[in-house]
Coordinates of C-alpha atoms and ligand atoms in Angstrom, one line a residue:
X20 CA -25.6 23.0 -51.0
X21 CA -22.8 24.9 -49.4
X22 CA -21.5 27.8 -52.0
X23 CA -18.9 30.1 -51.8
X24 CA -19.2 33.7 -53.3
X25 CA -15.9 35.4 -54.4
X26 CA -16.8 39.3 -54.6
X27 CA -19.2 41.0 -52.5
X28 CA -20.1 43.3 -55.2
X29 CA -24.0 43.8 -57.1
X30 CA -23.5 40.6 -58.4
X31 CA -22.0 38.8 -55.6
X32 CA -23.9 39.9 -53.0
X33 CA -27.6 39.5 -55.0
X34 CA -26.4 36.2 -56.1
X35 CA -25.7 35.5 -52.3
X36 CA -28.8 36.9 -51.3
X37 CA -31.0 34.8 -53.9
X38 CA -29.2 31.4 -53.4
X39 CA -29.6 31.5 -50.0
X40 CA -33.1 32.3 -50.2
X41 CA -33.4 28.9 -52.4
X42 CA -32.3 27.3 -49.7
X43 CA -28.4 26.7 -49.8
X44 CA -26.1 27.9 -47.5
X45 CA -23.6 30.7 -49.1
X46 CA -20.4 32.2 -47.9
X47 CA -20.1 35.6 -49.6
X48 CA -16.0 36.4 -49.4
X49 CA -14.4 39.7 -50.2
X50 CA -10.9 41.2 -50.5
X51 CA -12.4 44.6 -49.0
X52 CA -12.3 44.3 -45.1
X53 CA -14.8 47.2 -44.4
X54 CA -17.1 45.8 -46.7
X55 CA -17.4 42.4 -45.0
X56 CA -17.4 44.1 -41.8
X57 CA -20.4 46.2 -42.6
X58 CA -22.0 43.6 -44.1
X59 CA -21.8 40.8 -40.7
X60 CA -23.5 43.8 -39.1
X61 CA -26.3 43.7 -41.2
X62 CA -25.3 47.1 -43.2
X63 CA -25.4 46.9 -46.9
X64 CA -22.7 48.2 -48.8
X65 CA -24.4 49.3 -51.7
X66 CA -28.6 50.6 -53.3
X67 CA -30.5 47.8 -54.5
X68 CA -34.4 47.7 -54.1
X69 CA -35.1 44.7 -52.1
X70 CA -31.7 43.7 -51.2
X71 CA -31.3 44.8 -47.3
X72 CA -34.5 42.6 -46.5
X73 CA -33.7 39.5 -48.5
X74 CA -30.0 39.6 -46.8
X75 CA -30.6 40.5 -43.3
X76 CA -33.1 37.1 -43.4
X77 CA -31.1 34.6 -44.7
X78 CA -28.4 36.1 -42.0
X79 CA -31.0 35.5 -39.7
X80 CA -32.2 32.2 -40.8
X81 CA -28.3 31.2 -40.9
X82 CA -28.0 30.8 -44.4
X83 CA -26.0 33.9 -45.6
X84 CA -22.5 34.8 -44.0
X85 CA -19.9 37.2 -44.8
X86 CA -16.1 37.0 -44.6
X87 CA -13.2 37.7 -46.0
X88 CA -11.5 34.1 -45.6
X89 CA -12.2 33.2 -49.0
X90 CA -9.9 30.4 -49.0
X91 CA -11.2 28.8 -45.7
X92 CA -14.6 28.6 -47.6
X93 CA -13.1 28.0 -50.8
X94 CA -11.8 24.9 -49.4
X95 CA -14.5 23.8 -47.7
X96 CA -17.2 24.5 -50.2
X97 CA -18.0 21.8 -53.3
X98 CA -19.5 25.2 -55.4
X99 CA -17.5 28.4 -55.7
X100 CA -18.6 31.2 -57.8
X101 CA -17.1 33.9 -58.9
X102 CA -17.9 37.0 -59.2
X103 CA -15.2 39.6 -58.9
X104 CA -14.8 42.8 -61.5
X105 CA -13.6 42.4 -64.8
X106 CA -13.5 46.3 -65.5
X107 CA -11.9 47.4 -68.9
X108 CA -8.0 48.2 -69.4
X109 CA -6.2 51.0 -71.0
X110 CA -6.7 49.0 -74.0
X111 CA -10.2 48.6 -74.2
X112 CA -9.8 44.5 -73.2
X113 CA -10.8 43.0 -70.0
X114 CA -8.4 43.6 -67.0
X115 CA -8.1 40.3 -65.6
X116 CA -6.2 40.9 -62.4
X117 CA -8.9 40.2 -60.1
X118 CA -10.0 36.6 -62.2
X119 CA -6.2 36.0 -61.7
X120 CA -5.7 36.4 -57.9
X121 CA -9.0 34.2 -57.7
X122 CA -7.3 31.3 -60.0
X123 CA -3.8 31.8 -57.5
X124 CA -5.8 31.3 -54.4
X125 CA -8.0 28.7 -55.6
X126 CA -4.8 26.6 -57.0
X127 CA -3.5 26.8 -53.1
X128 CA -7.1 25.5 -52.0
X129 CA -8.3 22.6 -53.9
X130 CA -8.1 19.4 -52.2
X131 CA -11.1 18.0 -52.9
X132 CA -13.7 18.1 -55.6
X133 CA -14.7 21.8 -57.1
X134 CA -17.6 23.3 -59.3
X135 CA -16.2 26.6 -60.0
X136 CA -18.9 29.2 -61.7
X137 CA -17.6 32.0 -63.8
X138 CA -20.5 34.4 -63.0
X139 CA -17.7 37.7 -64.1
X140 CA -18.0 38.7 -67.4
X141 CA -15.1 37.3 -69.2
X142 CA -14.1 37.0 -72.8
X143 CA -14.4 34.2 -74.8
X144 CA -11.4 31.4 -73.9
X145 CA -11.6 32.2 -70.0
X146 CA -13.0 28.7 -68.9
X147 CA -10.4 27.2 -71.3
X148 CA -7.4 29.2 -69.8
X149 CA -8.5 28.9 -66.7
X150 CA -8.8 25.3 -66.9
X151 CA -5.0 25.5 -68.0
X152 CA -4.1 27.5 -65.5
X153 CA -5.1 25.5 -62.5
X154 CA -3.3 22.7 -63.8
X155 CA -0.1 24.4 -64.3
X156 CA -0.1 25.3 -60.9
X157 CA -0.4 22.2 -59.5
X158 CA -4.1 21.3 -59.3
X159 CA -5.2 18.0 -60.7
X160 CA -7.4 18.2 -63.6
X161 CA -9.8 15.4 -62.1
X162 CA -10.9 17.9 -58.7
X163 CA -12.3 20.5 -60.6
X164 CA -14.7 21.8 -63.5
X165 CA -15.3 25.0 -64.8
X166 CA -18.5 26.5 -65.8
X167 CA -19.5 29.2 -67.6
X168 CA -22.8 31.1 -65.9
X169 CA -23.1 34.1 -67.5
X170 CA -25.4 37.0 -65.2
X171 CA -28.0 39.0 -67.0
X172 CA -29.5 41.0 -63.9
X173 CA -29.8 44.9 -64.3
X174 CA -28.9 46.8 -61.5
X175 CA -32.1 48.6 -59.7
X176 CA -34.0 45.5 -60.1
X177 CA -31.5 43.0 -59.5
X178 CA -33.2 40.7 -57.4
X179 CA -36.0 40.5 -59.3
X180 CA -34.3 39.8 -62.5
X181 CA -32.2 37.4 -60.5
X182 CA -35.5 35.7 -59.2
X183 CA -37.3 35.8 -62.6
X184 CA -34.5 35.4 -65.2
X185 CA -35.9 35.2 -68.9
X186 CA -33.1 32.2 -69.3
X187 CA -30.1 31.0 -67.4
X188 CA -27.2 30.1 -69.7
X189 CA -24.8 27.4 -68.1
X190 CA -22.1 26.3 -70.2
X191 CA -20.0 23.6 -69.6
X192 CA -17.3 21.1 -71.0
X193 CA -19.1 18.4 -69.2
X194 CA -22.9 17.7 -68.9
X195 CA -23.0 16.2 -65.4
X196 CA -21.4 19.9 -64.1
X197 CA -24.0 21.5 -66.1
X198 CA -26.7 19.4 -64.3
X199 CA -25.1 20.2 -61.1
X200 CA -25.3 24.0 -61.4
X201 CA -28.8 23.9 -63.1
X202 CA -30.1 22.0 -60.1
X203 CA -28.8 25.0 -57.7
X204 CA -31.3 27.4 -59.2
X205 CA -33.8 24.1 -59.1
X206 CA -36.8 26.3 -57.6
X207 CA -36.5 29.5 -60.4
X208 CA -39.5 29.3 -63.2
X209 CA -37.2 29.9 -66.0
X210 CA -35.8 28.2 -69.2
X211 CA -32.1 26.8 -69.2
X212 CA -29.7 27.3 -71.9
X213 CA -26.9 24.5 -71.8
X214 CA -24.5 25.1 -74.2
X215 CA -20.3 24.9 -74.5
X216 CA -17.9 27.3 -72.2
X217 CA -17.0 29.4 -75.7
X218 CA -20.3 29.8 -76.3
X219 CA -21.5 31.0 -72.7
X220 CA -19.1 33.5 -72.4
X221 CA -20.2 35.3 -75.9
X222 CA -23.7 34.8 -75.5
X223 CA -23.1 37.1 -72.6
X224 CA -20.6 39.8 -74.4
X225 CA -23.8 39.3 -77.8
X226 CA -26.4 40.4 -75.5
X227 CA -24.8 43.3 -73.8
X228 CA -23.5 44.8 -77.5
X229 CA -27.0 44.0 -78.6
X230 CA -28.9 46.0 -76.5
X231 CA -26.1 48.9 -76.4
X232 CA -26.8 48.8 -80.2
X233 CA -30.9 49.0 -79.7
X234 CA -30.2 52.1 -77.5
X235 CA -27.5 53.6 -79.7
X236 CA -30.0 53.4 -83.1
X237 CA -32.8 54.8 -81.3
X238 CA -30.8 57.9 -80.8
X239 CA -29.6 58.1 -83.5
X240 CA -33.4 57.5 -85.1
X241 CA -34.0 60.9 -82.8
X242 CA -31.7 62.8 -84.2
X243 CA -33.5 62.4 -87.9
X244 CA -36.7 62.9 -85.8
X245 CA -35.2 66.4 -84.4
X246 CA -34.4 67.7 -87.7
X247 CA -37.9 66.2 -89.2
X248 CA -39.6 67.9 -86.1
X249 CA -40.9 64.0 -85.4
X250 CA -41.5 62.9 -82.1
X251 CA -39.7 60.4 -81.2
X252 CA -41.6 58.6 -78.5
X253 CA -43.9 57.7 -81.3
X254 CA -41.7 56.4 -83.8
X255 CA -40.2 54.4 -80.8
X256 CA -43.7 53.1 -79.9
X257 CA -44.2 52.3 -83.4
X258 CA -41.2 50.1 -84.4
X259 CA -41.7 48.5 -80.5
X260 CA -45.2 47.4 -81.5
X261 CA -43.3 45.0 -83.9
X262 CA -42.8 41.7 -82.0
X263 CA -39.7 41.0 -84.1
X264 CA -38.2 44.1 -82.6
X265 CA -39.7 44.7 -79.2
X266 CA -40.3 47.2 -77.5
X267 CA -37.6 47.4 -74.6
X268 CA -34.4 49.5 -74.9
X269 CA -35.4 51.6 -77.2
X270 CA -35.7 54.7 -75.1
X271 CA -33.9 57.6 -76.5
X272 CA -31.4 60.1 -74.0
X273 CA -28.3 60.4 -73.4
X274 CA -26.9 57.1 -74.0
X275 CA -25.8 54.0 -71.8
X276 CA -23.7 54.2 -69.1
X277 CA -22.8 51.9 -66.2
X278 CA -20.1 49.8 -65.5
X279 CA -21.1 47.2 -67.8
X280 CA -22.2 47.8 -71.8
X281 CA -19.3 50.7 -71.9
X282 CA -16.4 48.3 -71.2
X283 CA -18.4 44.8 -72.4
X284 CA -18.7 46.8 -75.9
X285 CA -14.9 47.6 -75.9
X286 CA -14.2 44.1 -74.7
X287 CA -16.5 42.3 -77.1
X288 CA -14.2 44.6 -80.1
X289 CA -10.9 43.4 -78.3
X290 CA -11.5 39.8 -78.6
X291 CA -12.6 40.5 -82.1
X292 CA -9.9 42.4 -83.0
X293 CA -8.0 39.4 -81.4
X294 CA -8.4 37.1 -83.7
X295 CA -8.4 39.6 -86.7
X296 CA -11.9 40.9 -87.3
X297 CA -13.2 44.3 -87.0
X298 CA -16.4 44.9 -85.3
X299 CA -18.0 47.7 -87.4
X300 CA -21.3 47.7 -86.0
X301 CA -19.9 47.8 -82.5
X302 CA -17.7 50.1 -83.5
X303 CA -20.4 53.0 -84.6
X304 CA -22.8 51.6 -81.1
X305 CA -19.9 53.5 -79.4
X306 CA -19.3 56.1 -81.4
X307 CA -23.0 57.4 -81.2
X308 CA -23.3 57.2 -77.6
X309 CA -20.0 59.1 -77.1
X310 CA -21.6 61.7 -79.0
X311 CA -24.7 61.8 -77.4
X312 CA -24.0 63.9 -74.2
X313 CA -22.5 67.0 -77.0
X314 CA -26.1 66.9 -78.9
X315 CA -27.3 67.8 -75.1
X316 CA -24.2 70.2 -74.5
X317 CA -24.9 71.8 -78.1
X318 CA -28.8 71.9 -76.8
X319 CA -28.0 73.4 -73.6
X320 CA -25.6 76.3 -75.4
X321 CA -28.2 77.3 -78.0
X322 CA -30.5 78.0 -75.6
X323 CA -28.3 80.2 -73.0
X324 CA -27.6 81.9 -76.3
X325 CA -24.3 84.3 -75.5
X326 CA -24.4 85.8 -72.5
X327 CA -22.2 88.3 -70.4
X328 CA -22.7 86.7 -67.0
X329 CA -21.9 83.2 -66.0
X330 CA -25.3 80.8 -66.4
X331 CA -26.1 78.6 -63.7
X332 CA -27.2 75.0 -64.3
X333 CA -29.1 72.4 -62.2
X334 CA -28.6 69.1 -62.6
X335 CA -31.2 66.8 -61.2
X336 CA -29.4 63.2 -61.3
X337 CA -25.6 61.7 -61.1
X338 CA -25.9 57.6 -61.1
X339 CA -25.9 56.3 -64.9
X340 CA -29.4 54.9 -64.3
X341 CA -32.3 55.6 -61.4
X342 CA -32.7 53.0 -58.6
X343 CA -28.6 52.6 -58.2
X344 CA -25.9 54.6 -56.3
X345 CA -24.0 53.7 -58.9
X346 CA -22.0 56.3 -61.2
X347 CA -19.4 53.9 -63.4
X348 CA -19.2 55.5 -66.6
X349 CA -22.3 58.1 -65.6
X350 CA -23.2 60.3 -68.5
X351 CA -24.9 62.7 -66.1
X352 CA -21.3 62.6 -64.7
X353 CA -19.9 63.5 -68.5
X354 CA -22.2 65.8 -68.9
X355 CA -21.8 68.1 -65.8
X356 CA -17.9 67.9 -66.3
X357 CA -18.3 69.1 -69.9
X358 CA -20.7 71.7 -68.7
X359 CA -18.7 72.6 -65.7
X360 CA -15.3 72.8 -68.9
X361 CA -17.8 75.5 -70.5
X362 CA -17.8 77.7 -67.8
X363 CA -21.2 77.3 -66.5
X364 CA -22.2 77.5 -62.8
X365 CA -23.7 73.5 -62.0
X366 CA -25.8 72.6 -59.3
X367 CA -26.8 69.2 -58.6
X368 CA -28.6 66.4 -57.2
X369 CA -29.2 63.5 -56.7
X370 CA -30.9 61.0 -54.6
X371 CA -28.6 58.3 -53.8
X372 CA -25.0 60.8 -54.7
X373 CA -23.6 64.1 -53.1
X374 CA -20.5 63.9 -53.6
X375 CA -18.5 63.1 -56.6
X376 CA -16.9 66.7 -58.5
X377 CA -15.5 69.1 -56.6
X378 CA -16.4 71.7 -59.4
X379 CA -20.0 71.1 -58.8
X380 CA -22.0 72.2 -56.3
X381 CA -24.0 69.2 -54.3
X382 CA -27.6 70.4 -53.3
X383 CA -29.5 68.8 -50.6
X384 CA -32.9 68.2 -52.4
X385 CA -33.9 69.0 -56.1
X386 CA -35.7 72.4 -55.3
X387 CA -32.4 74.2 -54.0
X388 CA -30.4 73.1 -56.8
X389 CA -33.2 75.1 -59.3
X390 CA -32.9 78.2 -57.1
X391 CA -32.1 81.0 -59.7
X392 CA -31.0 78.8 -62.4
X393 CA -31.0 79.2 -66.2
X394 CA -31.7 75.6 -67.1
X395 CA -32.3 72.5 -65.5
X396 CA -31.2 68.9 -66.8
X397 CA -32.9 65.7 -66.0
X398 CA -29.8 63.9 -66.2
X399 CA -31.4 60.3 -64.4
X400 CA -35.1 59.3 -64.7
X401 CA -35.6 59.4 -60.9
X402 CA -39.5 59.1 -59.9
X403 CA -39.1 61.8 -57.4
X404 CA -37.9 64.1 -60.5
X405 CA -40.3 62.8 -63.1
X406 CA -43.2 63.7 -60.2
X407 CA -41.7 66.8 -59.0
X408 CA -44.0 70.2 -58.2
X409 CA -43.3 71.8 -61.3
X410 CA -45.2 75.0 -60.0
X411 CA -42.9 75.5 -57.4
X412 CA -40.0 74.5 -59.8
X413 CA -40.8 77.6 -62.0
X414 CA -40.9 80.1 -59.4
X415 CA -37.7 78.9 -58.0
X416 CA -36.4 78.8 -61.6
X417 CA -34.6 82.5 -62.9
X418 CA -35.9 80.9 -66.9
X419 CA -38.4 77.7 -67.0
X420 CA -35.9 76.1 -69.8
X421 CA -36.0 72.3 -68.8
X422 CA -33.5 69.6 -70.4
X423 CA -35.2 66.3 -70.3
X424 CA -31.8 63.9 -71.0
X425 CA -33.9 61.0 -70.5
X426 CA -37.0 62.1 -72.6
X427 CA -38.9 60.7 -69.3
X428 CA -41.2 64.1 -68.4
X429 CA -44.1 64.8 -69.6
X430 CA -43.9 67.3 -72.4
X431 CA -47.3 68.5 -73.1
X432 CA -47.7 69.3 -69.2
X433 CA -44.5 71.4 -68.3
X434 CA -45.4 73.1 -71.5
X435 CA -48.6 73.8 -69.8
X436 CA -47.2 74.9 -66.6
X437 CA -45.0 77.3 -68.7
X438 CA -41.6 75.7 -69.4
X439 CA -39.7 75.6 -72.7
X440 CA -39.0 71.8 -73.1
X441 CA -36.0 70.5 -74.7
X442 CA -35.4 66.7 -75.3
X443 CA -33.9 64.7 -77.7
X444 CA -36.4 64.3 -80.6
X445 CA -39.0 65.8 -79.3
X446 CA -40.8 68.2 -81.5
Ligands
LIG16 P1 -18.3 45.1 -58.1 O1 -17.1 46.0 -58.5 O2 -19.5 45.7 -57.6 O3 -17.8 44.0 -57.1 C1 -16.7 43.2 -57.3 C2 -16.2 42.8 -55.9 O4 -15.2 41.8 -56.0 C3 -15.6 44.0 -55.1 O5 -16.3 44.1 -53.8 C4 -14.1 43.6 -54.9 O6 -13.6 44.0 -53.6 C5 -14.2 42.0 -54.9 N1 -13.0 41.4 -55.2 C6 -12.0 41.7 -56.1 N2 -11.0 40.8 -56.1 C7 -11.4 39.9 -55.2 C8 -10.7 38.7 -54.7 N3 -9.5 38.3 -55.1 N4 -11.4 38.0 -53.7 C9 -12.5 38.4 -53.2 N5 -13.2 39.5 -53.6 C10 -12.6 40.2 -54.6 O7 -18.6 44.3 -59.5 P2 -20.0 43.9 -60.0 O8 -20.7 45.0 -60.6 O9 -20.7 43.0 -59.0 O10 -19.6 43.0 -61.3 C11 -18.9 41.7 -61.1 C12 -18.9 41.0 -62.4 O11 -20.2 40.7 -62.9 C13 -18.2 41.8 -63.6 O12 -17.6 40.9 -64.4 C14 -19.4 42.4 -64.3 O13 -19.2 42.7 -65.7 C15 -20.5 41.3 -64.2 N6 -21.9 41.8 -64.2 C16 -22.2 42.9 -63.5 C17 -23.6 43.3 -63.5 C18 -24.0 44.5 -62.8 O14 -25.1 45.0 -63.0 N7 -23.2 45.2 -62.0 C19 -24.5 42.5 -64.2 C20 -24.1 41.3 -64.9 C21 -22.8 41.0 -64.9
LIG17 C1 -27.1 45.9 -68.3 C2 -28.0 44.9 -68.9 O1 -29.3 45.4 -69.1 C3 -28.0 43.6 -68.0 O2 -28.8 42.6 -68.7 C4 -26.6 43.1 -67.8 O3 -26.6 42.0 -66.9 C5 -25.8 44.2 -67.2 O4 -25.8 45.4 -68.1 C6 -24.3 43.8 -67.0 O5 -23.8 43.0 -67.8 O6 -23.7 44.3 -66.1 P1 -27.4 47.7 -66.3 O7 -26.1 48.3 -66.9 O8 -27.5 47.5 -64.9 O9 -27.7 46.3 -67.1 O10 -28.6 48.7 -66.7 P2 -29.5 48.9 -68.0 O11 -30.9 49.0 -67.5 O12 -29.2 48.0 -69.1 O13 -29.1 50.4 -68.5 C7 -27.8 50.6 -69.0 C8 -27.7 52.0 -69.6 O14 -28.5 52.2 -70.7 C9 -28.3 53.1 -68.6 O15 -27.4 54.2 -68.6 C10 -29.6 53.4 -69.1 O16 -30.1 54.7 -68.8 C11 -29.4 53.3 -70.6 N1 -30.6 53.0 -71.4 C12 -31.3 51.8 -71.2 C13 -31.1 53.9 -72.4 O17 -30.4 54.9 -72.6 N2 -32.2 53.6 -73.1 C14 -32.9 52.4 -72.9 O18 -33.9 52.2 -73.6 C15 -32.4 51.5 -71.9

């Protein structure tokens, strides 16, 4: 099948990468000129295990091409999918203003019969007013169906959760379009999810607030474990070891960040709010994890106790998560601004970032940014920090006080090399 991508972004271009590798041929479009032009010379835009080999083949195999002529392949193409942002507004809601200069150009392109995929994350109505849309602008209702596709991939292992979904939800007003888009993903073991456009486009918002609300609970269980001097790495085992509950996303730290549970959560409570209801749940999901990175701050200021001269802190991580370069709504970034607001002296790394604060200083490996500090944070659970040589950390270190923010060292063993440990219900 020919396909055209709209948005060359983690979606977009691991979508791209995945469906060409099935066997179609895609046309990955985007607005952003140097993007496309990095990306025809083989140079990927952005860190994703497994993505730069998977693309540069299908390029070679003439499968997978880049361009910013969306509406040449828009046109041309009998599958278009979208997948542009959909960050969050002032408001809290969904900004729509890519989705929107999508619908314009597609209304001046369709001439001949159209599958149009909403891979975005949209709230609940979209297909519908989409659907309306097209037609008020000129496009006859019979050349076009839209269907709901939801995307569940995590970034750092996007193309293997692309490759081995747990379920692929396609919702659609009409079965035959359902069929059509099922048989595009005809050679992933998975289990498909038909269902209606409404109910698509929430299953996706459900899940997102779901898990936000796993992570949320487990910190706040760690909290009750810090003032019971419990660990909370047990009681987390524990309640995982229940099938009914599972065992995933139920790490405690300091909360979720990335450019997708933050703004679906506040999304999710707009089209609630929308129609009248209040979200309470979702409302005390975000009010935890706002709070988390000041139980760290509060952490980090008992232990530098009051002092005369000005501490200095390292800061091992920036991107919201390890395995991305991504730092949408980071809460290592949160936290070094807050610590930077306190007056401290903060020296990070990170693997992937060194740029991003100006108030911060940006070593160029872990051990220099340790060099004489106070305290060091494990912000992101990197492998190269979680394996670090913790000997040679010490002597760099003016006081061995470690920070684990993502409860991802081994406690027992930097205790045994001489640090004071400090994580988030950890006894
Ligand atoms: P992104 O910001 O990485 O990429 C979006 C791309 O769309 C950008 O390159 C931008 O230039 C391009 N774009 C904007 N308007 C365009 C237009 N009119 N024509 C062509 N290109 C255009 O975004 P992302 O992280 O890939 O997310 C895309 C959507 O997928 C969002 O709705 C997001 O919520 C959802 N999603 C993201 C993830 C994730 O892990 N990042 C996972 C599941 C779902
Ligand atoms: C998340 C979902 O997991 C994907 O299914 C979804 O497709 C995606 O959002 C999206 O809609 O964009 P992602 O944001 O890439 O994926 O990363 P996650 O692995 O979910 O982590 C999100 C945040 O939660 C990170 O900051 C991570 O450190 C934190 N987290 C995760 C915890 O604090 N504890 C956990 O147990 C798990």
């Amino acid at each position: 099948m020919d396909i055209c991508i709209i948005g060359a972004g983690y979606v977009g271009l691991t979508t791209a990468a995945v469906l060409a590798d099935i066997g179609h041929t895609v046309y990955c479009t985007d607005v952003n000129e140097q993007k496309i032009n990095k990306l025809q010379q083989g140079i990927i835009p952005i860190y994703e295990p497994g993505l730069t080999e998977m693309i540069t083949k299908n390029q070679d195999e003439g499968k997978l091409f880049f361009d910013t002529d969306s509406e040449r392949h828009m046109a041309d193409c009998p599958f278009i999918m979208i997948a542009v942002g959909t960050p969050s507004a002032r408001d809290g809601s969904a900004d729509m203003v890519y989705v929107k200069s999508v619908i314009a150009a597609l209304s001046q392109t369709i001439h001949s019969p159209k599958i149009i995929i909403m891979k975005s994350t949209v709230p609940p109505g979209t297909a519908d007013w989409m659907e309306a849309e097209l037609q008020q602008l000129g496009v006859d209702k019979g050349l076009f169906e839209i269907v709901s596709n939801p995307e569940f991939l995590r970034e750092g292992t996007a193309i293997e959760d692309t490759v081995h979904p747990d379920r692929i939800v396609i919702g659609a007003k009409q079965n035959e379009a359902a069929m059509n888009v099922q048989e595009l993903y005809h050679t992933l073991q998975t289990q498909f999810l038909i269902t209606n456009r409404l109910e698509a486009e929430l299953i996706k918002y459900a899940s997102n607030a779901f898990l936000a609300t796993k992570i949320s609970f487990i910190n706040e269980i760690a909290r009750i474990c810090d003032a019971y001097h419990a660990d909370i790495m047990e009681v987390s085992r524990g309640i995982g070891m229940d099938q009914r509950i599972g065992a995933r996303f139920l790490h405690a730290g300091l909360g979720y960040g990335g450019s997708c549970f933050p703004k679906d959560v506040n999304a999710l409570n707009d089209a609630a709010q929308a129609k009248g209801i209040r979200l309470n749940l979702v409302q005390a999901v975000k009010k935890i994890n706002r709070s988390q990175v000041d139980i760290y701050l509060n952490k980090i200021t008992h232990s530098l106790g009051k002092r005369s001269d000005k501490p200095r802190i390292a800061v091992w991580g920036a991107t919201f998560k390890e395995n991305t370069d991504d730092i949408r709504y980071s809460q290592a970034i949160a936290l070094m601004k807050k610590l930077v607001r306190k007056g401290y002296g903060v020296y990070a790394y990170d693997p992937l970032v060194s740029s991003e604060l100006s108030s911060v200083v940006w070593c160029s490996n872990p051990y220099e940014a340790v060099e004489q500090a106070d305290l060091l944070v494990i912000a992101t659970a990197w492998s190269a920090f979680i394996e670090a040589d913790w000997p040679k950390v010490k002597a760099l270190m003016k006081r061995p006080v470690i920070v684990d923010g993502r409860n991802c060292l081994d406690k027992s063993a930097l205790e045994m090399y001489g640090f004071d440990y400090i994580g988030v219900g950890r006894p």
